[in-house]
Coordinates of C-alpha atoms in Angstrom, one line a residue:
Chain U
X1 CA -0.1 0.1 -0.1
X2 CA 1.3 3.4 -0.9
X3 CA -0.3 7.0 -0.4
X4 CA 1.6 8.4 -3.4
X5 CA 3.1 5.6 -5.9
X6 CA 4.6 7.8 -8.5
X7 CA 7.2 9.3 -6.4
X8 CA 7.6 6.3 -3.5
X9 CA 8.6 3.9 -6.4
X10 CA 10.2 6.0 -8.7
X11 CA 12.8 4.3 -10.6
X12 CA 16.4 5.9 -8.8
X13 CA 17.7 7.5 -12.2
X14 CA 14.4 9.3 -12.7
X15 CA 14.5 10.1 -8.7
X16 CA 18.1 11.2 -9.2
X17 CA 17.5 13.6 -11.9
X18 CA 14.4 15.3 -10.1
X19 CA 17.2 15.3 -6.6
X20 CA 19.7 17.3 -8.9
X21 CA 17.3 19.6 -10.2
X22 CA 15.4 20.1 -6.7
X23 CA 19.0 20.7 -5.2
X24 CA 19.9 23.2 -7.5
X25 CA 17.2 25.7 -6.6
X26 CA 17.4 24.8 -2.6
X27 CA 21.2 26.2 -3.0
X28 CA 20.3 28.8 -4.9
X29 CA 17.5 29.9 -2.6
X30 CA 19.8 29.7 0.3
X31 CA 22.8 31.3 -1.1
X32 CA 20.4 34.3 -2.2
X33 CA 18.0 34.5 1.2
X34 CA 20.1 33.3 3.7
X35 CA 23.2 35.2 5.1
X36 CA 24.4 32.4 7.0
X37 CA 24.7 30.8 3.7
X38 CA 26.0 32.6 1.8
X39 CA 28.7 33.7 3.8
X40 CA 29.7 30.3 4.6
X41 CA 29.6 29.2 0.7
X42 CA 32.0 32.1 -0.3
X43 CA 34.2 31.0 2.8
X44 CA 35.2 28.0 0.3
X45 CA 34.7 29.8 -2.6
X46 CA 31.4 28.3 -3.9
X47 CA 28.6 30.0 -5.9
X48 CA 25.3 27.8 -6.9
X49 CA 26.8 27.5 -10.1
X50 CA 29.2 25.3 -9.2
X51 CA 26.4 22.7 -8.0
X52 CA 26.3 20.5 -11.7
X53 CA 25.8 17.0 -10.2
X54 CA 24.7 15.5 -7.3
X55 CA 28.7 14.5 -6.5
X56 CA 29.1 18.2 -6.0
X57 CA 26.9 18.3 -2.7
X58 CA 29.8 16.8 -1.1
X59 CA 31.9 20.2 -1.6
X60 CA 29.2 22.3 0.3
X61 CA 29.6 23.0 4.1
X62 CA 27.9 21.8 6.5
X63 CA 24.7 23.0 9.0
X64 CA 25.1 22.2 12.2
X65 CA 22.5 23.0 15.2
X66 CA 24.8 25.8 16.5
X67 CA 24.4 27.5 13.0
X68 CA 20.6 27.7 13.9
X69 CA 21.4 29.0 17.4
X70 CA 23.7 31.2 16.4
X71 CA 21.2 32.5 14.2
X72 CA 18.2 32.9 16.6
X73 CA 15.7 33.1 15.8
X74 CA 14.9 33.8 12.1
X75 CA 18.1 34.2 10.9
X76 CA 18.1 31.1 8.8
X77 CA 14.6 31.7 6.7
X78 CA 14.8 32.2 3.6
X79 CA 11.3 33.9 3.2
X80 CA 10.2 37.1 4.4
X81 CA 7.8 36.3 8.1
X82 CA 5.0 37.2 5.7
X83 CA 5.0 34.2 3.9
X84 CA 5.8 32.2 6.8
X85 CA 2.3 30.4 8.5
X86 CA 4.5 28.3 11.4
X87 CA 6.5 28.4 14.0
X88 CA 7.5 25.3 15.5
X89 CA 11.1 25.3 18.6
X90 CA 12.9 22.4 20.2
X91 CA 12.6 22.5 23.8
X92 CA 16.2 23.9 24.9
X93 CA 16.6 21.5 27.2
X94 CA 20.2 21.8 26.1
X95 CA 21.1 25.4 25.3
X96 CA 18.7 28.0 23.1
X97 CA 15.9 26.5 21.8
X98 CA 16.1 26.3 18.0
X99 CA 13.6 27.9 16.0
X100 CA 11.7 26.5 12.5
X101 CA 9.3 28.1 9.8
X102 CA 6.7 26.8 7.9
X103 CA 5.3 28.4 4.7
X104 CA 1.7 27.1 3.8
X105 CA 3.8 24.8 0.6
X106 CA 5.9 23.2 3.6
X107 CA 3.0 22.4 5.7
X108 CA 1.6 20.6 2.5
X109 CA 4.7 19.1 1.9
X110 CA 5.1 18.0 5.9
X111 CA 1.0 16.8 5.6
X112 CA 2.1 14.7 2.0
X113 CA 5.3 12.9 3.5
X114 CA 3.5 11.9 6.8
X115 CA 0.6 10.7 4.8
X116 CA 3.3 8.7 3.4
X117 CA 4.7 7.5 6.5
X118 CA 0.8 6.9 8.3
X119 CA 0.0 4.3 5.2
X120 CA 3.5 2.4 5.8
X121 CA 2.8 2.2 9.4
X122 CA -1.0 0.6 7.7
X123 CA -3.1 3.3 8.2
X124 CA -6.0 3.7 5.9
X125 CA -8.8 6.2 5.7
X126 CA -11.3 4.1 8.0
X127 CA -8.2 3.8 10.6
X128 CA -9.0 5.7 14.2
X129 CA -5.4 7.3 15.1
X130 CA -4.8 8.1 18.8
X131 CA -2.2 10.6 18.2
X132 CA -0.4 11.0 21.9
X133 CA 2.5 12.9 20.7
X134 CA 2.6 16.4 22.2
X135 CA 0.7 19.3 20.5
X136 CA 2.6 22.5 20.6
X137 CA 6.1 23.4 19.4
X138 CA 7.2 19.8 19.1
X139 CA 6.8 19.1 15.7
X140 CA 5.2 15.4 16.7
X141 CA 2.0 16.2 17.5
X142 CA 0.8 18.3 14.8
X143 CA 3.1 16.7 12.4
X144 CA 1.2 13.1 13.0
X145 CA -2.2 15.1 12.9
X146 CA -1.7 16.8 9.2
X147 CA -1.1 13.4 8.2
X148 CA -3.3 11.8 9.5
X149 CA -6.2 14.2 8.2
X150 CA -4.6 14.1 5.2
X151 CA -5.5 10.5 4.2
X152 CA -9.0 11.0 5.9
X153 CA -8.3 8.7 9.0
X154 CA -10.3 9.7 12.0
X155 CA -7.6 11.4 14.6
X156 CA -7.9 11.9 18.2
X157 CA -5.8 14.7 19.0
X158 CA -5.1 13.4 23.1
X159 CA -1.6 14.2 23.2
X160 CA 0.9 13.1 25.9
X161 CA 0.3 12.4 29.5
X162 CA -3.1 11.3 31.6
X163 CA -2.3 8.1 30.9
X164 CA -5.3 5.8 32.6
X165 CA -7.5 8.0 30.0
X166 CA -5.1 7.2 27.0
X167 CA -6.1 3.8 28.2
X168 CA -10.0 4.3 28.8
X169 CA -10.2 6.4 25.3
X170 CA -8.4 3.9 23.5
X171 CA -10.7 1.3 24.7
X172 CA -14.4 3.0 24.3
X173 CA -13.2 5.3 21.2
X174 CA -12.0 1.9 19.3
X175 CA -8.6 3.3 18.7
X176 CA -6.8 1.3 15.5
X177 CA -3.3 3.2 15.5
X178 CA -1.8 4.6 18.5
X179 CA 1.1 7.4 17.6
X180 CA 3.7 8.5 20.5
X181 CA 7.2 8.0 21.7
X182 CA 8.3 4.1 22.3
X183 CA 9.1 4.6 25.9
X184 CA 5.6 6.3 26.2
X185 CA 3.7 2.8 24.2
X186 CA 5.3 1.1 26.9
X187 CA 4.4 3.3 29.9
X188 CA 1.0 2.9 28.8
X189 CA 0.8 -0.4 27.6
X190 CA 2.1 -1.1 31.6
X191 CA -0.8 1.2 33.2
X192 CA -3.1 -0.9 31.2
X193 CA -1.8 -4.1 32.8
X194 CA -2.2 -2.0 35.9
X195 CA -6.1 -1.5 35.6
X196 CA -6.4 -4.9 34.0
X197 CA -7.2 -3.8 30.5
X198 CA -6.7 -6.9 28.3
X199 CA -5.1 -5.9 24.7
X200 CA -7.9 -8.4 23.7
X201 CA -10.7 -5.4 24.6
X202 CA -8.8 -3.2 22.1
X203 CA -9.3 -2.5 18.3
X204 CA -5.7 -1.3 18.2
X205 CA -3.9 -3.0 15.7
X206 CA -1.1 -0.7 14.2
X207 CA 1.4 1.6 15.8
X208 CA 4.0 4.8 14.3
X209 CA 6.7 5.2 16.9
X210 CA 9.6 8.0 17.2
X211 CA 11.2 10.8 18.4
X212 CA 13.9 8.8 20.2
X213 CA 16.2 5.6 19.7
X214 CA 14.3 2.3 20.3
X215 CA 15.8 -1.6 19.7
X216 CA 13.7 -4.4 17.3
X217 CA 13.4 -6.3 20.9
X218 CA 11.5 -2.9 22.7
X219 CA 9.3 -3.4 19.1
X220 CA 8.7 -6.8 19.9
X221 CA 8.0 -5.8 23.4
X222 CA 5.3 -3.4 22.6
X223 CA 4.1 -5.5 19.9
X224 CA 3.0 -8.3 22.3
X225 CA 1.9 -6.2 24.9
X226 CA -0.6 -3.8 22.9
X227 CA -1.3 -6.5 20.2
X228 CA -0.4 -4.3 17.3
X229 CA 2.6 -4.1 14.2
X230 CA 4.6 -1.4 15.2
X231 CA 7.1 1.0 13.3
X232 CA 9.4 3.1 13.8
X233 CA 9.1 6.6 12.4
X234 CA 12.3 9.3 12.3
X235 CA 12.2 13.4 11.6
X236 CA 13.9 16.3 13.1
X237 CA 12.4 19.8 13.7
X238 CA 15.3 21.4 11.9
X239 CA 14.8 19.2 8.8
X240 CA 11.2 19.2 9.0
X241 CA 9.5 17.2 11.5
X242 CA 8.6 14.1 11.7
X243 CA 7.9 12.5 8.2
X244 CA 12.0 12.3 7.3
X245 CA 11.9 8.7 7.3
X246 CA 9.8 5.8 8.3
X247 CA 9.6 1.8 8.3
X248 CA 7.3 -0.1 6.1
X249 CA 5.8 -3.4 7.3
X250 CA 9.0 -5.3 6.0
X251 CA 10.4 -3.5 9.1
X252 CA 14.1 -3.5 7.4
X253 CA 15.0 -0.2 7.9
X254 CA 13.4 3.4 7.5
X255 CA 12.9 4.7 3.9
X256 CA 14.3 8.1 3.8
X257 CA 11.6 10.2 1.1
X258 CA 14.8 10.7 -1.1
X259 CA 12.2 13.2 -3.6
X260 CA 12.3 15.7 -0.5
X261 CA 15.6 14.8 1.4
X262 CA 19.0 13.8 0.0
X263 CA 20.6 11.6 3.0
X264 CA 24.7 10.9 3.8
X265 CA 26.2 9.3 6.7
X266 CA 29.8 11.1 7.5
X267 CA 32.5 10.2 10.0
X268 CA 31.3 12.8 13.0
X269 CA 34.7 13.0 13.7
X270 CA 36.2 13.9 10.3
X271 CA 33.6 14.5 8.4
X272 CA 34.1 12.3 5.2
X273 CA 31.1 10.8 3.4
X274 CA 31.0 6.9 4.5
X275 CA 29.9 4.5 2.0
X276 CA 26.5 2.6 2.4
X277 CA 26.7 0.6 5.4
X278 CA 29.1 1.7 7.4
X279 CA 28.1 3.8 10.8
X280 CA 28.2 7.6 11.0
X281 CA 26.1 10.5 11.4
X282 CA 23.4 11.1 9.4
X283 CA 23.0 14.7 7.3
X284 CA 20.3 15.5 5.7
X285 CA 19.7 18.2 2.8
X286 CA 16.0 19.5 2.4
X287 CA 14.9 19.6 -1.3
X288 CA 11.6 21.3 -0.9
X289 CA 11.8 23.0 2.1
X290 CA 10.8 27.2 1.9
X291 CA 11.2 28.7 4.6
X292 CA 14.0 27.1 6.3
X293 CA 16.0 25.0 3.7
X294 CA 18.8 23.3 5.0
X295 CA 21.9 22.7 3.6
X296 CA 24.1 19.0 4.9
X297 CA 22.4 19.5 8.3
X298 CA 24.3 17.3 10.8
X299 CA 21.3 15.3 12.9
X300 CA 23.8 14.1 15.7
X301 CA 22.3 10.8 14.9
X302 CA 24.2 7.6 14.5
X303 CA 22.8 4.9 11.6
X304 CA 24.0 3.9 8.1
X305 CA 22.2 3.5 4.8
X306 CA 21.2 0.2 3.5
X307 CA 22.2 -1.1 0.4
X308 CA 19.6 -3.3 -1.4
X309 CA 16.0 -3.2 -3.2
X310 CA 12.9 -3.6 -0.5
X311 CA 10.3 -6.1 -0.9
X312 CA 7.7 -3.4 -0.8
X313 CA 9.0 -1.7 -3.7
X314 CA 9.4 1.5 -2.9
X315 CA 12.9 2.8 -4.3
X316 CA 13.9 5.1 -1.6
X317 CA 17.3 4.3 0.2
X318 CA 16.7 2.7 3.8
X319 CA 18.7 3.7 6.7
X320 CA 19.1 1.5 9.9
X321 CA 17.4 2.4 13.0
X322 CA 19.1 5.0 14.9
X323 CA 21.2 3.7 17.3
X324 CA 21.9 6.3 19.4
X325 CA 22.7 10.2 19.3
X326 CA 26.5 11.8 18.5
X327 CA 25.7 13.7 21.9
X328 CA 24.0 10.9 23.9
X329 CA 27.2 8.8 23.6
X330 CA 28.6 8.4 26.6
X331 CA 32.4 8.0 26.1
X332 CA 33.7 5.9 29.4
X333 CA 37.0 4.7 30.2
X334 CA 37.8 5.9 26.2
X335 CA 35.0 3.7 24.9
X336 CA 32.1 4.9 23.3
X337 CA 28.9 3.6 25.0
X338 CA 25.3 4.1 23.4
X339 CA 22.2 3.7 26.1
X340 CA 20.8 1.8 23.0
X341 CA 23.2 -1.1 23.4
X342 CA 22.4 -1.5 27.0
X343 CA 18.8 -1.7 26.1
X344 CA 19.5 -4.3 23.8
X345 CA 21.0 -6.7 25.9
X346 CA 18.5 -6.5 28.8
X347 CA 15.9 -6.8 26.3
X348 CA 17.9 -10.4 24.7
X349 CA 18.1 -11.3 28.5
X350 CA 14.5 -12.3 28.7
X351 CA 11.5 -10.6 30.6
X352 CA 13.7 -7.7 31.5
X353 CA 11.0 -4.7 31.1
X354 CA 13.6 -2.4 29.4
X355 CA 13.5 0.2 32.6
X356 CA 17.0 0.8 33.4
X357 CA 19.3 3.9 34.4
X358 CA 22.7 3.9 33.4
X359 CA 25.1 5.9 36.5
X360 CA 28.7 7.2 35.0
X361 CA 30.6 8.1 38.0
X362 CA 35.0 8.9 38.4
X363 CA 36.4 7.2 41.2
X364 CA 39.7 8.7 41.5
X365 CA 40.9 8.9 37.9
X366 CA 38.9 5.8 37.2
X367 CA 35.3 6.6 34.9
X368 CA 32.5 3.6 36.3
X369 CA 29.1 2.5 34.7
X370 CA 26.4 1.2 36.9
X371 CA 23.3 0.3 35.0
X372 CA 20.3 -0.4 37.4
X373 CA 18.0 -2.9 36.5
X374 CA 14.1 -3.0 37.9
X375 CA 13.1 -6.6 38.9
X376 CA 10.3 -7.3 37.1
X377 CA 7.9 -10.7 38.3
X378 CA 9.1 -12.3 35.6
X379 CA 12.7 -11.8 36.5
X380 CA 12.2 -12.1 40.6
X381 CA 12.7 -15.8 42.0
X382 CA 12.5 -16.1 45.7
X383 CA 16.2 -17.4 46.4
X384 CA 19.3 -15.5 46.5
X385 CA 22.0 -17.3 44.3
X386 CA 19.4 -17.4 41.3
X387 CA 19.3 -13.3 41.4
X388 CA 22.6 -13.3 41.8
X389 CA 23.1 -15.8 38.7
X390 CA 20.9 -12.8 37.0
X391 CA 23.1 -10.1 38.1
X392 CA 25.7 -12.0 37.0
X393 CA 24.3 -13.0 33.6
X394 CA 23.3 -9.3 32.9
X395 CA 26.7 -8.2 33.9
X396 CA 28.9 -10.4 31.9
X397 CA 26.6 -9.9 28.7
X398 CA 26.7 -6.1 29.0
X399 CA 30.8 -6.4 29.2
X400 CA 31.3 -8.4 26.5
X401 CA 29.0 -5.9 24.4
X402 CA 30.4 -2.7 26.0
X403 CA 34.2 -4.3 25.9
X404 CA 34.0 -2.1 30.1
X405 CA 33.8 -3.5 33.2
X406 CA 29.8 -3.0 35.0
X407 CA 28.2 -3.0 38.1
X408 CA 24.8 -4.2 37.8
X409 CA 22.2 -3.4 40.4
X410 CA 18.9 -5.0 40.9
X411 CA 16.1 -2.2 41.8
X412 CA 12.5 -2.2 43.3
X413 CA 10.0 -2.0 40.2
X414 CA 8.9 1.7 39.5
X415 CA 12.1 3.3 41.4
X416 CA 13.6 4.4 38.2
X417 CA 11.7 7.7 36.8
X418 CA 9.3 7.3 34.0
X419 CA 8.6 9.9 31.7
X420 CA 5.5 10.9 29.8
X421 CA 7.6 11.8 26.9
X422 CA 11.7 10.7 26.1
X423 CA 13.1 8.5 28.9
X424 CA 15.9 9.6 31.0
X425 CA 18.5 6.7 31.0
X426 CA 21.6 8.6 32.0
X427 CA 22.5 9.9 35.0
X428 CA 26.5 11.2 34.8
X429 CA 27.7 12.0 38.3
X430 CA 31.3 12.9 36.7
X431 CA 32.6 16.2 37.7
X432 CA 35.3 16.6 34.6
Chain F
X1 CA 0.3 -30.0 53.0
X2 CA 2.1 -27.0 51.6
X3 CA 2.5 -23.9 53.3
X4 CA 2.4 -20.4 50.6
X5 CA 4.9 -18.4 51.4
X6 CA 5.2 -14.7 50.5
X7 CA 8.6 -13.5 48.7
X8 CA 9.2 -9.4 48.3
X9 CA 11.9 -8.4 46.6
X10 CA 13.7 -5.4 48.5
X11 CA 16.3 -3.3 47.7
X12 CA 18.6 -3.0 50.6
X13 CA 18.3 0.9 51.9
X14 CA 16.5 2.0 54.6
X15 CA 12.7 2.4 55.1
X16 CA 12.1 -0.8 52.9
X17 CA 11.0 -3.2 55.4
X18 CA 8.9 -0.5 57.3
X19 CA 6.8 -0.1 53.9
X20 CA 6.1 -3.6 53.6
X21 CA 4.8 -3.9 56.9
X22 CA 3.2 -0.6 57.0
X23 CA 1.6 -1.9 53.6
X24 CA 0.4 -5.2 55.8
X25 CA -0.9 -3.2 58.7
X26 CA -3.2 -1.5 56.7
X27 CA -4.4 -4.6 55.1
X28 CA -5.3 -6.4 58.4
X29 CA -3.0 -9.2 57.4
X30 CA -1.0 -10.9 60.7
X31 CA 2.9 -12.3 60.1
X32 CA 3.2 -15.6 61.5
X33 CA 7.0 -16.3 60.8
X34 CA 9.7 -14.2 58.6
X35 CA 12.8 -14.2 57.4
X36 CA 15.5 -12.1 55.3
X37 CA 18.0 -13.0 52.9
X38 CA 20.5 -10.5 52.1
X39 CA 23.3 -9.4 49.9
X40 CA 25.1 -6.0 49.4
X41 CA 22.6 -4.5 47.2
X42 CA 19.1 -6.7 47.9
X43 CA 17.4 -8.6 50.0
X44 CA 14.5 -10.8 49.7
X45 CA 11.6 -10.9 52.2
X46 CA 9.4 -13.7 53.1
X47 CA 6.6 -14.0 55.3
X48 CA 4.2 -16.6 56.3
X49 CA 1.0 -14.9 57.0
X50 CA -2.4 -15.5 58.1
X51 CA -4.0 -14.8 54.3
X52 CA -1.0 -15.1 51.3
X53 CA -3.6 -14.5 48.8
X54 CA -4.9 -11.3 50.5
X55 CA -1.6 -9.9 51.2
X56 CA 0.2 -11.2 47.9
X57 CA -2.6 -9.1 46.4
X58 CA -1.7 -6.1 48.5
X59 CA 1.7 -6.0 47.9
X60 CA 1.3 -6.3 44.6
X61 CA -1.0 -3.4 43.7
X62 CA 1.1 -1.6 46.2
X63 CA 4.1 -2.0 43.3
X64 CA 6.3 -4.7 45.2
X65 CA 7.7 -7.6 43.0
X66 CA 6.3 -10.3 44.9
X67 CA 6.0 -14.0 44.6
X68 CA 4.3 -16.9 46.0
X69 CA 6.3 -19.9 47.0
X70 CA 5.6 -23.0 48.7
X71 CA 6.8 -24.2 51.4
X72 CA 6.3 -26.8 54.2
X73 CA 6.4 -26.0 57.9
X74 CA 7.4 -28.9 60.3
X75 CA 7.1 -29.5 63.9
X76 CA 10.0 -30.8 65.6
X77 CA 10.3 -31.6 69.6
X78 CA 11.9 -28.4 71.4
X79 CA 14.9 -29.8 72.9
X80 CA 18.4 -30.6 71.7
X81 CA 18.6 -32.7 68.6
X82 CA 14.8 -31.8 67.4
X83 CA 16.2 -30.6 63.9
X84 CA 18.8 -32.6 63.5
X85 CA 16.5 -35.5 63.1
X86 CA 14.4 -33.9 60.9
X87 CA 17.9 -32.8 58.9
X88 CA 19.1 -36.5 58.9
X89 CA 15.9 -37.7 57.6
X90 CA 16.1 -35.5 54.5
X91 CA 19.6 -35.9 53.9
X92 CA 19.5 -39.5 54.0
X93 CA 16.7 -39.2 51.1
X94 CA 19.0 -36.6 49.2
X95 CA 16.5 -34.1 49.6
X96 CA 18.1 -30.7 49.0
X97 CA 17.4 -28.1 51.3
X98 CA 17.1 -24.2 49.5
X99 CA 16.7 -22.1 53.1
X100 CA 15.3 -22.8 56.1
X101 CA 14.0 -20.5 59.1
X102 CA 12.2 -20.9 62.4
X103 CA 8.6 -20.1 63.2
X104 CA 8.2 -17.6 65.7
X105 CA 4.8 -19.3 67.7
X106 CA 5.1 -22.6 68.9
X107 CA 3.2 -25.4 68.2
X108 CA 1.3 -28.0 69.8
X109 CA 4.4 -30.0 70.5
X110 CA 7.3 -28.0 70.2
X111 CA 9.5 -25.8 67.9
X112 CA 8.5 -25.5 64.3
X113 CA 10.5 -24.4 61.4
X114 CA 9.7 -23.3 57.6
X115 CA 11.3 -25.6 55.0
X116 CA 12.2 -24.5 51.3
X117 CA 13.4 -27.4 49.6
X118 CA 13.8 -29.0 45.9
X119 CA 11.7 -31.7 46.3
X120 CA 8.4 -30.7 48.1
X121 CA 6.2 -33.5 47.9
X122 CA 8.7 -36.1 48.3
X123 CA 10.1 -34.8 51.3
X124 CA 6.6 -34.4 52.8
X125 CA 6.4 -38.3 52.3
X126 CA 9.4 -38.8 53.4
X127 CA 8.9 -37.1 56.6
X128 CA 5.7 -38.5 57.2
X129 CA 6.9 -42.0 56.8
X130 CA 9.9 -40.6 59.5
X131 CA 6.9 -40.3 62.0
X132 CA 7.5 -36.2 61.7
X133 CA 4.9 -33.6 61.9
X134 CA 4.7 -31.6 58.7
X135 CA 2.2 -28.9 59.3
X136 CA -1.3 -28.3 57.2
X137 CA -0.8 -24.9 55.3
X138 CA -4.7 -23.7 56.7
X139 CA -3.4 -24.7 60.8
X140 CA -0.9 -22.6 60.0
X141 CA -2.5 -19.9 59.0
X142 CA -4.9 -19.8 61.8
X143 CA -2.7 -20.3 64.5

């Protein structure tokens, strides 16, 4: 099932031609309308006419979140404010927020991409979509909302939070698709269990989850607990919001909508473009954005582009699930550690709810890593020996995956802070 | 002949045991026997109570990780050699003991000990054959 078969299944040669035409327009738009881009191009002695092929993209300078912050709030916009119909913004928890704008056509493009994404996730016009992404400055809520309306589905704009009400509405309003962060989906499943609501009482069939890294194991857990088919959606406000890439029902990588974005994967340290299959930082160039074109935007998300055709028929390249962020990456005793690696191990152990907290500390000059794991009923044994064996197994598995020593501590359920949105999984106590 | 024991996972930090007992008190549950097995990080609280099902539900709803385990309660003369005779009997039958702990009250004829063994049914059989009194669960809950 496709939303827009012509573009989603476009032959590669035709797609590349379209990309080149659109890239040239984007580069011109950026150069002539955004002082930052003009300056950055000129520093490298470049002008729009130098872009003659898709390979020439690699000559262009990267754009970073810092560039957006330096031009706060509207300095990166390529249209006058009279053309801007919507403004979204990041939360700014890690510094000055970044502000993004949309023209009427940008909103239309975004709705088109989200319509494609939701159809990939299984939605049709007959579905009832419970949208538990936050509405507001965050792009998740409204992004999904417009896509859902575009395909003609019935959207319940419930936003995040008030989990008991989420469960009640899901049951009573017969929601068939749930959209939220994966950690919130698990939280809903947990609250459902507490309320004694069984998945058989729901009409839920599909889930589209994103906005934070998650693993295949977590997918299986969500699918089992909610009785649904779940896909991963990817996006970021700086580029457009959700709807940059989505898994199809093959669940083997996320198709990046290449008629609107050009993906590259680079070595985050050297900036060198990596060949397909190699893991590095995702870099995106927008091809159709009017208000805020981005050129070689460094997403800080870690992934790899996957080669090979997808059985679903879409010709757009796939990327692997995001396995972390360059800035989530913890460097512990010189080793790169991603929280997602730990999550993956815990889920492989079987029975473990993915509730864990990484505590990084420094004793003397040595970094220490403690992993707190909540003991669910499935893991619990009333014999000390068995629980110590469990601790030992988790420790060994983590140490073999991470290559550093780890202390594993079993903790009581519900002692690790839950969030309604993105999960807090790292506590770095090191004072460096 | 089996007794239902409540086991609760507790972190090794202050106030956790108090929290369990407060919760049980609020539900009018009386503790008959208890023991704690602990490591540096966590402990397992084992309880024999007057109403195991009710205690299990209350603790689960209270957010604790809890399980029901079957154990046996053995009555023995409260004099030197009383426990030794029971242990010898199990040893000769090749039955391993996971853990044991003493009962708080006293039985009709003397001391009582709670046993968790690998082969519960066979242990009951062996002890009965040796003329050792294995107590009925209901008797213990209502004692």
